Structures are given as C-alpha cells and as structure tokens.
Coordinates of C-alpha atoms in Angstrom, one line a residue:
Chain A
M161 CA 150.2 -6.9 96.1
S162 CA 153.2 -5.4 97.8
L163 CA 155.3 -2.8 96.2
L164 CA 158.5 -4.5 97.1
E165 CA 158.7 -8.0 98.6
A166 CA 161.6 -10.2 99.8
R167 CA 160.9 -14.0 100.0
K168 CA 163.4 -16.2 101.8
L169 CA 166.1 -13.7 101.0
S170 CA 169.6 -14.5 102.2
V171 CA 172.3 -11.8 101.9
S172 CA 175.9 -11.8 102.9
I173 CA 179.0 -9.8 102.3
G174 CA 182.4 -11.3 102.9
S175 CA 182.1 -13.2 106.1
V176 CA 179.2 -11.1 107.4
V177 CA 175.8 -12.7 107.2
V178 CA 173.4 -9.8 106.7
A179 CA 170.1 -11.6 106.8
E180 CA 169.0 -15.2 106.5
N181 CA 165.6 -16.2 105.0
L182 CA 164.3 -12.6 105.2
D183 CA 160.5 -12.4 104.5
W184 CA 159.6 -8.8 104.3
S185 CA 157.3 -6.6 102.3
L186 CA 156.8 -2.9 101.7
E187 CA 153.4 -1.4 101.2
T188 CA 152.3 2.0 100.1
G189 CA 152.4 4.7 102.8
E190 CA 154.8 2.8 105.0
I191 CA 158.0 4.2 106.3
W192 CA 160.5 1.6 107.4
G193 CA 163.5 2.2 109.5
L194 CA 166.4 -0.1 108.9
L195 CA 168.4 -0.4 112.2
G196 CA 171.6 -2.2 113.1
R197 CA 175.1 -1.6 114.2
N198 CA 177.9 -0.3 112.0
G199 CA 179.0 -3.0 109.5
V200 CA 176.0 -5.3 109.9
G201 CA 175.2 -4.8 106.2
K202 CA 172.4 -2.2 106.0
T203 CA 173.9 -0.8 102.8
T204 CA 174.4 -4.2 101.4
L205 CA 170.8 -5.2 102.1
M206 CA 169.5 -2.0 100.4
Q207 CA 171.7 -2.5 97.4
T208 CA 170.4 -6.0 97.1
L209 CA 166.8 -4.8 97.4
A210 CA 167.5 -2.2 94.7
G211 CA 168.8 -5.0 92.4
I212 CA 172.3 -3.8 92.0
R213 CA 173.9 -6.6 94.1
P214 CA 173.1 -10.3 93.9
A215 CA 171.5 -12.1 96.8
D216 CA 172.8 -15.5 98.0
S217 CA 169.4 -17.0 97.6
G218 CA 165.7 -16.1 97.7
E219 CA 163.6 -13.8 95.6
I220 CA 162.8 -10.1 95.4
L221 CA 159.5 -9.0 93.8
L222 CA 158.9 -5.5 92.5
D223 CA 155.1 -5.0 92.0
G224 CA 154.8 -8.7 91.9
Q225 CA 157.4 -9.2 89.2
P226 CA 160.8 -10.8 89.9
L227 CA 163.4 -8.0 90.1
S228 CA 165.9 -10.1 88.1
A229 CA 163.5 -10.2 85.1
L230 CA 163.2 -6.4 84.9
T231 CA 165.6 -4.1 83.0
R232 CA 167.4 -1.5 85.1
R233 CA 165.3 1.2 83.4
Q234 CA 162.0 -0.5 84.5
V235 CA 163.3 -0.8 88.0
A236 CA 164.5 2.9 88.1
R237 CA 161.0 4.1 87.2
K238 CA 159.6 2.5 90.3
L239 CA 162.5 2.4 92.8
G240 CA 164.9 5.1 93.7
M241 CA 167.8 4.9 96.1
L242 CA 169.9 7.5 97.8
T243 CA 173.4 6.1 98.2
Q244 CA 175.4 6.6 101.3
H245 CA 178.0 8.7 99.6
T246 CA 177.7 11.1 96.7
R247 CA 180.8 12.3 95.0
Y248 CA 180.5 14.7 92.1
A249 CA 183.3 14.7 89.5
F250 CA 182.4 17.6 87.2
D251 CA 181.2 21.1 87.7
A252 CA 177.4 20.8 87.0
S253 CA 174.9 23.2 88.5
C254 CA 172.7 21.9 91.3
L255 CA 169.7 22.2 88.9
E256 CA 171.4 20.1 86.2
T257 CA 172.5 17.5 88.9
A258 CA 168.9 17.2 90.2
L259 CA 167.5 16.9 86.6
V260 CA 169.5 13.7 86.1
G261 CA 166.8 12.1 88.3
R262 CA 164.5 12.3 85.3
H263 CA 166.7 10.1 83.2
P264 CA 164.7 6.8 83.6
H265 CA 161.5 8.6 82.6
L266 CA 162.8 10.1 79.4
S267 CA 163.1 8.2 76.2
A268 CA 166.7 7.7 75.0
W269 CA 167.0 10.7 72.8
A270 CA 164.5 13.1 74.5
R271 CA 165.3 16.3 76.2
E272 CA 163.9 17.3 79.6
R273 CA 160.6 19.1 79.2
R274 CA 159.2 22.0 81.1
E275 CA 157.5 19.8 83.6
D276 CA 160.8 18.0 84.3
R277 CA 162.5 21.3 85.1
A278 CA 159.6 22.4 87.3
M279 CA 160.0 19.1 89.2
A280 CA 163.7 19.7 89.7
H281 CA 163.0 23.2 91.0
Q282 CA 160.3 21.9 93.3
A283 CA 162.6 19.3 94.8
L284 CA 165.4 21.9 95.3
T285 CA 163.0 24.2 97.0
E286 CA 161.7 21.4 99.3
M287 CA 165.3 20.6 100.2
G288 CA 166.0 24.3 100.9
L289 CA 168.5 24.5 97.9
A290 CA 166.5 26.9 95.7
E291 CA 169.0 29.7 96.0
L292 CA 171.8 27.3 95.0
A293 CA 170.1 26.1 91.8
E294 CA 172.8 27.6 89.6
R295 CA 175.7 26.9 92.0
S296 CA 178.2 24.2 91.1
C297 CA 177.5 20.9 92.8
M298 CA 181.2 20.7 93.7
E299 CA 181.1 23.8 95.8
L300 CA 178.6 22.5 98.3
S301 CA 179.1 21.7 102.0
G302 CA 178.6 18.1 103.2
G303 CA 175.0 18.8 104.4
E304 CA 174.1 20.6 101.1
T305 CA 175.5 17.7 99.1
R306 CA 173.3 15.3 101.1
R307 CA 170.3 17.4 100.4
L308 CA 171.1 17.6 96.7
G309 CA 171.4 13.8 96.7
L310 CA 167.9 13.5 98.1
A311 CA 166.6 16.2 95.8
T312 CA 167.8 14.0 92.8
V313 CA 165.9 11.0 94.2
L314 CA 162.8 13.2 94.7
V315 CA 163.1 14.3 91.1
Q316 CA 163.2 10.7 90.1
N317 CA 159.9 10.4 91.9
P318 CA 159.7 6.6 92.3
E319 CA 157.1 4.7 94.2
I320 CA 159.7 3.2 96.5
F321 CA 162.4 5.2 98.2
L322 CA 165.4 3.4 99.6
L323 CA 167.4 5.9 101.6
D324 CA 170.9 5.0 102.9
E325 CA 171.5 7.2 105.9
P326 CA 169.6 10.2 104.5
V327 CA 170.4 12.4 107.5
N328 CA 174.2 11.9 107.4
H329 CA 176.1 15.2 107.7
L330 CA 172.9 17.2 108.6
D331 CA 172.4 19.3 111.7
P332 CA 169.4 18.4 113.9
A333 CA 167.1 21.1 112.3
N334 CA 167.9 19.9 108.8
Q335 CA 167.5 16.3 109.8
V336 CA 163.9 17.0 110.9
E337 CA 163.2 19.1 107.8
M338 CA 164.5 16.5 105.5
L339 CA 162.5 13.7 107.2
D340 CA 159.4 15.9 107.1
V341 CA 159.7 16.1 103.4
I342 CA 160.1 12.3 103.1
Y343 CA 157.1 11.8 105.5
R344 CA 154.9 14.1 103.4
R345 CA 155.8 12.3 100.2
A346 CA 154.9 9.0 101.8
W347 CA 151.6 10.2 103.1
R348 CA 150.3 12.6 100.5
Q349 CA 151.7 11.0 97.4
Q350 CA 151.3 7.4 98.7
R351 CA 155.0 6.4 98.4
A352 CA 156.8 3.8 100.4
V353 CA 160.1 4.4 102.1
M354 CA 162.8 2.4 103.7
M355 CA 165.7 4.2 105.3
S356 CA 168.6 3.4 107.5
L357 CA 169.1 5.6 110.5
H358 CA 171.4 5.6 113.5
D359 CA 169.3 7.9 115.6
V360 CA 166.7 5.7 117.3
N361 CA 164.7 8.8 118.4
L362 CA 164.2 10.0 114.8
T363 CA 162.9 6.4 114.2
T364 CA 160.3 6.7 116.9
C365 CA 159.1 10.0 115.3
Y366 CA 159.0 9.0 111.6
C367 CA 159.0 5.3 111.1
T368 CA 155.8 3.2 110.9
H369 CA 157.8 -0.1 110.8
L370 CA 161.2 -1.3 111.6
L371 CA 163.6 -3.9 110.3
M372 CA 166.4 -4.7 112.7
L373 CA 169.5 -6.5 111.6
F374 CA 171.4 -8.2 114.4
G375 CA 174.6 -8.9 112.5
D376 CA 174.4 -12.7 112.6
G377 CA 171.8 -13.2 110.0
Q378 CA 168.9 -12.8 112.5
W379 CA 166.4 -10.1 112.0
L380 CA 163.2 -8.7 113.3
A381 CA 160.6 -6.9 111.2
G382 CA 157.3 -5.4 112.2
P383 CA 155.4 -2.3 113.3
S384 CA 157.4 0.2 115.3
Q385 CA 155.1 0.0 118.4
Q386 CA 155.8 -3.7 118.7
L387 CA 159.5 -3.6 118.2
L388 CA 160.6 -0.4 119.7
N389 CA 161.5 -1.3 123.3
A390 CA 164.5 -1.2 125.5
D391 CA 165.1 -4.9 125.3
N392 CA 165.2 -5.1 121.5
L393 CA 167.4 -2.0 121.2
S394 CA 169.8 -3.3 123.9
R395 CA 170.1 -6.5 122.0
L396 CA 170.4 -4.7 118.7
Y397 CA 173.2 -2.3 119.7
Q398 CA 174.8 -4.6 122.3
C399 CA 174.7 -1.9 124.9
Q400 CA 172.3 -0.9 127.6
V401 CA 169.5 1.2 126.2
R402 CA 166.7 2.5 128.4
L403 CA 163.4 4.3 127.9
V404 CA 163.1 7.8 129.3
D405 CA 159.6 9.2 129.5
D406 CA 158.9 12.8 130.6
G407 CA 155.2 12.6 129.9
Q408 CA 155.4 14.4 126.6
Q409 CA 157.8 12.2 124.7
Q410 CA 159.4 8.8 125.0
V411 CA 163.2 8.9 124.3
F412 CA 165.6 6.0 124.2
A413 CA 168.9 6.8 125.9
V414 CA 172.1 4.9 125.9
A415 CA 173.1 4.2 129.5
A416 CA 176.8 4.9 129.5
S417 CA 178.8 1.9 130.6
K418 CA 181.3 3.4 132.9
S419 CA 182.7 0.1 134.0
G420 CA 186.0 0.8 132.4
I421 CA 186.3 4.3 133.8
I422 CA 185.2 4.0 137.4
Chain B
M1047 CA 163.6 37.0 88.1
S1048 CA 163.4 34.8 85.0
D1049 CA 161.0 31.8 84.8
P1050 CA 162.9 29.0 86.6
S1051 CA 161.4 26.3 84.5
T1052 CA 162.9 27.5 81.2
P1053 CA 166.3 26.0 80.5
K1054 CA 169.2 28.2 80.9
R1055 CA 170.4 28.9 77.4
L1056 CA 173.9 29.6 76.3
P1057 CA 174.2 32.9 74.4
I1058 CA 173.6 32.3 70.7
W1059 CA 176.8 34.1 69.8
L1060 CA 178.8 31.5 71.6
W1061 CA 177.4 28.7 69.3
V1062 CA 177.8 30.9 66.3
G1063 CA 181.4 31.5 67.3
L1064 CA 182.1 27.8 67.9
G1065 CA 180.5 27.1 64.5
L1066 CA 182.6 29.6 62.7
L1067 CA 185.8 28.7 64.4
P1068 CA 186.6 25.7 62.2
A1069 CA 186.2 27.7 59.1
A1070 CA 188.3 30.6 60.5
S1071 CA 191.0 28.2 61.6
L1072 CA 191.1 26.6 58.1
M1073 CA 191.5 30.1 56.5
V1074 CA 194.4 30.8 58.8
A1075 CA 196.0 27.4 58.0
L1076 CA 195.6 27.9 54.3
S1077 CA 197.0 31.5 54.4
A1078 CA 200.0 30.8 56.5
G1079 CA 203.1 28.7 55.8
S1080 CA 206.7 28.6 54.8
G1081 CA 205.7 29.4 51.3
G1082 CA 204.5 32.8 52.4
W1083 CA 201.4 34.5 53.6
F1084 CA 198.7 34.1 51.0
W1085 CA 195.9 36.3 52.1
P1086 CA 193.8 37.4 50.2
F1087 CA 194.0 34.4 47.9
S1088 CA 195.0 35.2 44.3
A1089 CA 194.6 33.3 41.1
D1090 CA 198.3 32.5 40.9
P1091 CA 198.6 28.8 39.9
G1092 CA 201.7 28.2 42.1
Q1093 CA 199.9 29.5 45.1
A1094 CA 196.8 27.5 44.2
R1095 CA 198.8 24.3 44.0
I1096 CA 200.5 24.9 47.4
I1097 CA 197.1 25.5 49.0
T1098 CA 195.2 22.6 47.4
E1099 CA 197.9 20.0 47.4
L1100 CA 199.9 20.9 50.6
R1101 CA 198.0 23.1 53.0
L1102 CA 194.4 22.0 52.6
P1103 CA 194.8 18.2 53.0
R1104 CA 197.1 18.8 56.0
A1105 CA 194.6 21.3 57.6
I1106 CA 191.7 18.9 57.1
A1107 CA 193.7 16.0 58.6
A1108 CA 194.5 18.2 61.6
M1109 CA 190.8 19.2 62.0
V1110 CA 189.7 15.5 61.9
T1111 CA 192.4 14.4 64.3
G1112 CA 191.7 17.2 66.8
S1113 CA 188.0 16.4 66.9
L1114 CA 188.7 12.6 67.3
L1115 CA 191.1 13.2 70.2
A1116 CA 188.9 15.8 71.9
L1117 CA 185.9 13.4 71.8
A1118 CA 188.0 10.4 73.0
G1119 CA 189.3 12.6 75.9
A1120 CA 185.8 13.6 76.9
L1121 CA 184.7 9.9 76.9
M1122 CA 187.7 8.8 79.0
Q1123 CA 187.0 11.5 81.5
V1124 CA 183.5 10.1 82.0
L1125 CA 185.0 6.6 82.5
L1126 CA 187.6 7.8 85.0
R1127 CA 185.2 10.5 86.4
N1128 CA 188.2 12.8 86.4
P1129 CA 189.3 15.6 84.1
L1130 CA 192.8 14.2 84.0
A1131 CA 192.0 11.3 81.6
D1132 CA 193.4 11.6 78.1
P1133 CA 194.1 9.0 75.5
Y1134 CA 197.8 10.0 75.4
V1135 CA 198.4 10.1 79.2
L1136 CA 196.7 6.8 79.7
G1137 CA 198.7 5.0 77.0
L1138 CA 195.9 4.5 74.4
S1139 CA 197.7 6.5 71.7
G1140 CA 200.9 4.7 72.5
G1141 CA 199.3 1.3 72.2
A1142 CA 197.7 2.3 68.9
A1143 CA 201.0 3.6 67.6
C1144 CA 202.8 0.5 68.7
F1145 CA 200.4 -1.9 67.1
A1146 CA 200.4 0.0 63.9
L1147 CA 204.2 0.0 63.9
I1148 CA 204.3 -3.7 64.6
G1149 CA 201.9 -4.4 61.9
L1150 CA 203.9 -2.4 59.4
S1151 CA 207.2 -3.9 60.4
L1152 CA 205.7 -7.4 60.1
G1153 CA 204.5 -6.5 56.6
L1154 CA 200.8 -6.9 57.4
V1155 CA 200.0 -4.5 54.5
W1156 CA 196.7 -6.2 53.9
L1157 CA 195.5 -5.0 57.3
P1158 CA 194.5 -1.3 57.3
V1159 CA 196.5 0.7 59.8
P1160 CA 193.4 2.1 61.6
I1161 CA 192.3 -1.5 62.5
L1162 CA 195.7 -2.2 64.0
A1163 CA 195.7 1.1 65.8
F1164 CA 192.2 0.4 67.1
A1165 CA 193.3 -3.0 68.4
G1166 CA 196.2 -1.4 70.2
A1167 CA 194.1 1.3 71.8
L1168 CA 191.4 -1.2 72.9
L1169 CA 194.0 -3.6 74.4
T1170 CA 195.5 -0.6 76.4
M1171 CA 192.0 0.4 77.5
I1172 CA 191.3 -3.1 78.8
I1173 CA 194.7 -3.3 80.6
V1174 CA 194.2 0.1 82.2
F1175 CA 190.5 0.1 83.0
V1176 CA 189.6 -3.6 83.4
L1177 CA 192.7 -5.5 84.6
A1178 CA 194.3 -2.8 86.7
R1179 CA 191.0 -2.3 88.5
G1180 CA 191.1 -5.7 90.1
R1181 CA 188.3 -6.1 92.6
G1182 CA 186.5 -3.2 94.1
P1183 CA 185.9 0.3 92.7
W1184 CA 188.2 2.3 90.6
S1185 CA 190.7 4.5 92.3
T1186 CA 191.7 7.4 90.1
T1187 CA 195.3 7.3 91.3
R1188 CA 195.6 3.7 90.5
V1189 CA 194.1 4.0 87.0
L1190 CA 196.2 7.1 86.2
L1191 CA 199.4 5.4 87.5
T1192 CA 198.7 2.2 85.5
G1193 CA 198.0 4.3 82.4
V1194 CA 201.2 6.3 82.7
V1195 CA 203.3 3.2 83.2
V1196 CA 201.6 1.4 80.3
A1197 CA 202.2 4.5 78.2
A1198 CA 205.9 4.5 79.1
G1199 CA 206.0 0.8 78.2
W1200 CA 204.5 1.4 74.7
G1201 CA 207.0 4.3 74.2
A1202 CA 209.9 1.9 75.0
L1203 CA 208.6 -0.7 72.6
I1204 CA 208.2 1.9 69.8
S1205 CA 211.8 3.1 70.4
L1206 CA 213.0 -0.6 70.4
I1207 CA 211.2 -1.4 67.1
L1208 CA 212.5 1.7 65.4
A1209 CA 216.0 1.3 66.7
T1210 CA 216.3 -2.3 65.5
G1211 CA 214.5 -1.7 62.2
T1212 CA 216.3 -1.2 59.0
D1213 CA 215.1 2.2 57.9
S1214 CA 214.6 3.7 61.2
S1215 CA 214.8 7.5 61.1
L1216 CA 214.3 10.2 63.7
R1217 CA 211.3 11.5 61.8
S1218 CA 209.3 8.3 62.1
M1219 CA 210.3 8.1 65.7
L1220 CA 208.9 11.5 66.3
Y1221 CA 205.8 10.7 64.3
W1222 CA 204.9 7.6 66.4
L1223 CA 206.0 9.1 69.8
M1224 CA 204.9 12.7 69.6
G1225 CA 202.6 13.0 66.6
D1226 CA 203.2 14.9 63.4
L1227 CA 200.9 16.0 60.7
S1228 CA 203.5 16.5 57.9
H1229 CA 202.9 13.0 56.5
A1230 CA 199.2 13.0 57.1
G1231 CA 197.3 11.7 54.2
L1232 CA 193.5 11.5 54.6
S1233 CA 191.2 9.4 52.6
S1234 CA 187.7 10.8 52.9
W1235 CA 186.2 7.6 54.4
W1236 CA 187.8 8.5 57.7
L1237 CA 185.2 11.2 57.9
I1238 CA 182.4 8.7 58.0
P1239 CA 183.2 7.0 61.3
L1240 CA 184.0 10.4 62.8
V1241 CA 180.6 11.8 61.9
A1242 CA 178.8 8.5 62.8
A1243 CA 180.6 8.3 66.2
T1244 CA 179.9 11.9 67.0
G1245 CA 176.2 11.5 66.1
L1246 CA 175.7 8.3 68.1
L1247 CA 177.6 9.7 71.1
W1248 CA 175.6 12.9 71.0
L1249 CA 172.3 11.0 70.9
N1250 CA 173.4 9.1 73.9
A1251 CA 174.8 12.1 75.7
R1252 CA 172.2 12.1 78.5
S1253 CA 173.4 8.6 79.4
L1254 CA 177.0 10.0 79.6
N1255 CA 175.7 12.6 82.1
V1256 CA 174.4 9.8 84.2
M1257 CA 177.5 7.7 83.8
S1258 CA 179.7 10.6 85.1
G1259 CA 177.9 10.2 88.4
G1260 CA 179.5 6.8 88.8
R1261 CA 178.6 3.2 88.2
L1262 CA 176.2 3.0 91.2
Q1263 CA 174.3 6.0 90.3
A1264 CA 174.1 5.0 86.6
E1265 CA 172.6 1.6 87.6
L1266 CA 170.1 3.2 90.0
L1267 CA 169.0 5.6 87.3
G1268 CA 168.3 2.8 84.9
E1269 CA 171.5 2.4 82.9
S1270 CA 172.8 -1.1 82.4
S1271 CA 176.3 0.0 83.3
T1272 CA 178.4 -2.9 82.0
R1273 CA 177.0 -2.5 78.5
R1274 CA 177.5 1.2 78.6
Y1275 CA 181.0 1.0 79.8
W1276 CA 181.9 -1.4 77.0
E1277 CA 180.3 1.0 74.5
I1278 CA 182.5 3.8 75.8
Y1279 CA 185.7 1.5 75.8
L1280 CA 185.0 0.7 72.2
A1281 CA 184.1 4.2 71.1
A1282 CA 187.1 5.8 72.8
S1283 CA 189.5 3.2 71.4
L1284 CA 188.0 3.6 67.9
L1285 CA 188.4 7.4 68.0
T1286 CA 191.9 7.2 69.3
G1287 CA 192.9 4.5 66.8
L1288 CA 191.7 6.6 63.9
A1289 CA 193.5 9.7 65.2
V1290 CA 196.7 7.8 65.6
S1291 CA 196.6 6.3 62.2
I1292 CA 196.2 9.8 60.7
A1293 CA 198.8 11.7 62.7
G1294 CA 200.6 9.5 65.2
A1295 CA 200.4 9.9 68.9
I1296 CA 199.5 13.5 69.5
G1297 CA 199.2 14.2 73.2
F1298 CA 197.0 16.3 75.5
V1299 CA 194.4 17.5 73.0
G1300 CA 191.9 15.2 74.8
L1301 CA 192.9 16.9 78.0
I1302 CA 193.0 20.5 77.0
V1303 CA 189.9 20.8 74.8
P1304 CA 187.3 19.1 77.0
H1305 CA 188.6 21.1 80.0
L1306 CA 188.3 24.4 78.3
M1307 CA 184.9 23.6 76.8
R1308 CA 183.6 22.5 80.2
L1309 CA 184.5 26.0 81.5
I1310 CA 182.6 27.6 78.6
V1311 CA 179.5 25.4 77.9
G1312 CA 179.3 23.4 81.2
A1313 CA 179.4 19.7 82.0
D1314 CA 176.3 18.6 80.1
H1315 CA 177.5 16.2 77.4
R1316 CA 174.8 17.2 75.0
R1317 CA 176.6 20.6 74.8
L1318 CA 180.1 19.4 75.7
L1319 CA 180.5 16.8 72.9
P1320 CA 179.7 19.1 69.9
A1321 CA 181.6 21.9 71.4
A1322 CA 184.7 19.7 72.0
A1323 CA 184.5 18.3 68.5
L1324 CA 184.3 21.8 66.9
F1325 CA 186.9 23.4 69.2
G1326 CA 189.3 20.3 69.2
G1327 CA 189.4 20.4 65.4
S1328 CA 190.1 24.1 65.2
F1329 CA 192.6 23.9 68.0
L1330 CA 194.7 21.3 66.3
V1331 CA 194.5 23.2 63.0
L1332 CA 195.9 26.3 64.6
A1333 CA 198.4 24.4 66.7
D1334 CA 199.7 22.7 63.5
T1335 CA 199.8 26.0 61.7
A1336 CA 201.9 27.4 64.5
A1337 CA 204.1 24.3 64.5
R1338 CA 205.0 24.7 60.8
T1339 CA 205.4 28.5 60.8
L1340 CA 207.0 29.4 64.2
L1341 CA 210.5 28.2 63.2
A1342 CA 209.9 28.2 59.4
P1343 CA 211.3 26.8 57.2
R1344 CA 211.9 24.2 59.9
Q1345 CA 208.7 22.3 60.9
L1346 CA 208.0 21.2 64.5
P1347 CA 206.0 18.1 65.2
V1348 CA 202.6 19.4 66.4
G1349 CA 202.7 17.0 69.4
V1350 CA 205.6 19.1 70.8
L1351 CA 203.4 22.1 70.8
T1352 CA 200.3 20.4 72.3
A1353 CA 202.6 18.8 75.0
L1354 CA 204.0 22.3 75.9
I1355 CA 200.4 23.5 76.5
G1356 CA 199.1 20.2 78.0
V1357 CA 201.7 19.4 80.6
P1358 CA 201.3 22.6 82.7
L1359 CA 197.5 22.2 82.4
F1360 CA 197.7 18.6 83.6
L1361 CA 199.8 19.7 86.6
L1362 CA 197.3 22.5 87.3
L1363 CA 194.4 20.1 87.2
L1364 CA 196.2 17.6 89.4
N1365 CA 196.9 20.3 91.9
R1366 CA 193.3 21.4 91.9
A1367 CA 192.1 17.8 92.3
A1368 CA 194.4 17.4 95.3
R1369 CA 192.9 20.4 97.0
I1370 CA 189.3 19.1 96.5
R1371 CA 190.0 15.5 97.7

C-alpha cells in the first residue's frame, strides 16, 4: 500500500488547470521532485495533496484511507508540509517555534515532554540553528527563517514530507546541507518526500522520481532516469535546455536565447 | 551549559509577583480615595462602610473587567496575528455598548445587558473578521481599517441615541463611549463565566500557539481551523460583552496588557493567558484608583486614563510593525 496516492485527481486554480486525471503514488524511501514553470500550480497541487484545498475530482488516499475521511489531526501525524512562505507574528524563541511541530502528537491538554524538547533540539542542530535556539524567530534572516520552517516540519516527524520550495532563500552550501538532511531522513528513517524545486541540477542529485507539470493539465511522472532529459526539460520550461557532461557530472544548462539581443 | 532538553523556566519570583499583584492592587484601591487614605485599616465604622460599600465592589469590578479585556485582547491578537488588535480599537466594545444601549432604550428589561452586549460584540466581530475579509487571506491593514471605521460608526450611533433620548446626560455618554467604573455593580455570577472562560482557554492554549502561526500552519499541524476560529470569535465576544456590561467601553487594556506580558513571560499562550488575566485585573484596579484620586474629589472615567496610555503604545507598535514589514 502506498503512503500517499492520487487517483484520477484533477486540480485547478482559477483558469489554470494544474493536473488532469493524475495517477500518482508515493512510497517509502522515495524523494520526488515536483517541477514546472512559475504559476503552473505546484503549490496548489501540494496543498491539495495535504488535504487543505479541495480537488475538482478524483481521490487522495493516505495509507489507503480517503484523505477526506480523516481528521486534520490524523493527517498531521502522518503528513507534514513546509509552506512556501513562513511569517512569524510574535516573538517566540526558535526552540518554541520548532516545538510547535509536536502539536499533532500531543493530546489536547498535554505539555511537551523531555523527548519532545530533545527532538526540537536535534532538528535545530541538523538545520544549523542550535546556537539560535533562544533567539526570537522574528530576528532571523531569510535563510534562517527557511531553515527554522524545515526544522519545525522535522520536529513534526511525519512519514510524508511535502516541501514547497525548501531551498528558497538559501545559499548554495545551505541548499546542499538542507537537502542532505532531507535525503538522510528519507533513507535512514524510511520517510517519503515530495518537494518542488527550481534548480534542475539539485533534482538530478537528490530526487529518485519526478513529477512534471506542463501548465495545461498534462503531467509526466516516473523515475528520474527516465524523465530527466533535455527534451522533457525543454518542453517543461519552454526554453532550450541541453545536457552538459564533463565526464564527472551531468548538468542541464539553459541555452540562452539571444535571438532578441543579437 | 544547562541541559538543553529541560524547559526554560521563568524565575519563580516572577510568578509569585504576578500572583501577589492583584492582592496588592486591591489593598491600594481600598486604602486610597477621596474619603482619605485609610492605611492601616482601623475599626472605625465610617471607614469600614466606605471600604465595604464603595471601594471594594468597585475595585473587584475593575479587577474582573481588566482580566476580561486583557484576555479578549490576547485572543484577538491571535486572530489578527498582530499585536495591534484590541476589542476597543476594532469596535467590539462599541458594538457591545451600542446594543446594550439600544436594548435599554427600547425597554428590553427582560433581556440581561450582558447578552445584548455579547450580541453586539459578536456582530462586530463577524463584520470585521468575516465580511471585511472577502475572499483571500486577511490583510492586517484591511481588518484594522474596517475595525476602526466600524468603531467610529458605533460611537456615532451611541451619541445619536443619547442625544435624542429623554434623559441623556454627559455621564452616561462618557460611560458608554469611554468606560467608567463609578456605576459598576457586580453580581457575583459574572465571575463564573470569567473563571470558566479562562480555564477553557488555558487548557486550549497550545492550540492558540499553533493558530498564531496562521490558518495554513494551523491546518497542517492538525487543527480544524474553521471550528477553532469560531471558538475564538465567540470567546472574545463573550469576554468583551461581559466587560462592557460591567464598565462600559474601556479602551486599550486589551492592547497594553498582552503586549507588556509578552515582553515578560514570552509568546507561549500557556503562560501569556494567566499572566495577562492577573496583570490586566491589577492594572485596571490601579488605573481606576488613579482615575478617582488624581483630581479628587473629581472622578475621571478610567477609560480616559487607559486611552492616554494606550494611544502612544498603539502608535509605537504600529511604527515597529511598519519597520518589520
């Protein structure tokens, strides 16, 4: 049984058809990259898969059960999502902010236990924020805010991670570090991940599978090796993409269209 | 370095101080007044009458009102995700006062004032937070603007009712527009909803922490946000309605108190709510004591004093928020 499964799922937002009749499933240990141009509805699709936005038609199953039949709390114990933007309104410490991730696992009136705090510290350490544990979440830089957001989802510790542009605002070194953490979670703790990325070359390094959204409801899903090629990427991004191979690594490069300049 | 997995505790003296503050403020309120300074208390029967019949009921009414307003303010700040929210600024107090006044002038004496006030507060809440929102997410500016305009509207209606009424007097105008504790009568059943609401809120305080991360985060962390939002609408309206039926529309307590308490005990609602209730009550007791002694024998409406503190604070917070966003 798949952890998360979409059957004949159709999603749209406004006049944009995000996906039509999407059949897709997420298994333990898989890391999916969600690719598509700006505005094709990557966020919308993720929110639909997380059950916080209705689909036009079709069905989503979480561990074999229809998502719509589960309470938010039951969903939140199995599925965590990093939203594209995080805005903090009140001065809470980074540790307190990360601890909020334990919410779905604690009974209504319970307090966080020692293990919960240890998990929060562990997540902050993994995200390189250990020194900022007592700092206010409102004083962080863009990249630190992003890492705190992911730390909160790590503390929630779901089986399924949906990450909406997790490496936004991060410098290249931090991007790789953050994706390493996600990669280790997926492999060592047998989690499943779906994340939207704009950097195709990070996708080649980390994603086992790809879901491509073409913006007109069409989609392609499958293992990365099958889908990652210059033709698909050129069609996806509607610009010329070519494969560069120096013998050590294969890199996809955008061939600049200079037609308007020269 | 201390063990990172033990929770950071607030110093015990802070909680002892917060716990003793209401008692201390009551002592001050009982001692001070236009009848003279009564400390230490003596067995003089005249003095005893002033204390038990005049000062004590008024001080307890102030304590309850202050707690109610501070809790209502803390809740509305979670809703708006902004420390600028306050039942007075957003028009809830005005709506409550206006409904109570309409009820009284229509002769609906069989309907308790708190119920009328609750209805007025809830209606304003729905106008400001539900209707003004339209589609799409809340914008703080839009909600604040709607609230301020609705508050002005209620103020105009109150003035209209009082100006056209038969026995309109400046005093009752002040009472409904600014808040005044000099007529406050308090039957003890008002304490029951206060204690019950505080207890229930406190038990759900972790959910409030999640809600203050916004609707999206709340849903993703397992809260059914629509239900929770309605619980907060109802609770904040109830608290405001009660406060207004005790003492009229006193402003800015819901702004000042949670803000100060957040600086001291932090943003975790499990600490913030009890601290705000304790400090809010004590704050209004002291403010009211000042209001009736500063220009003694003249008595100021306490709302004038809270507004004099609250307006600069509001502007300061607005300035700070502008710098962050």
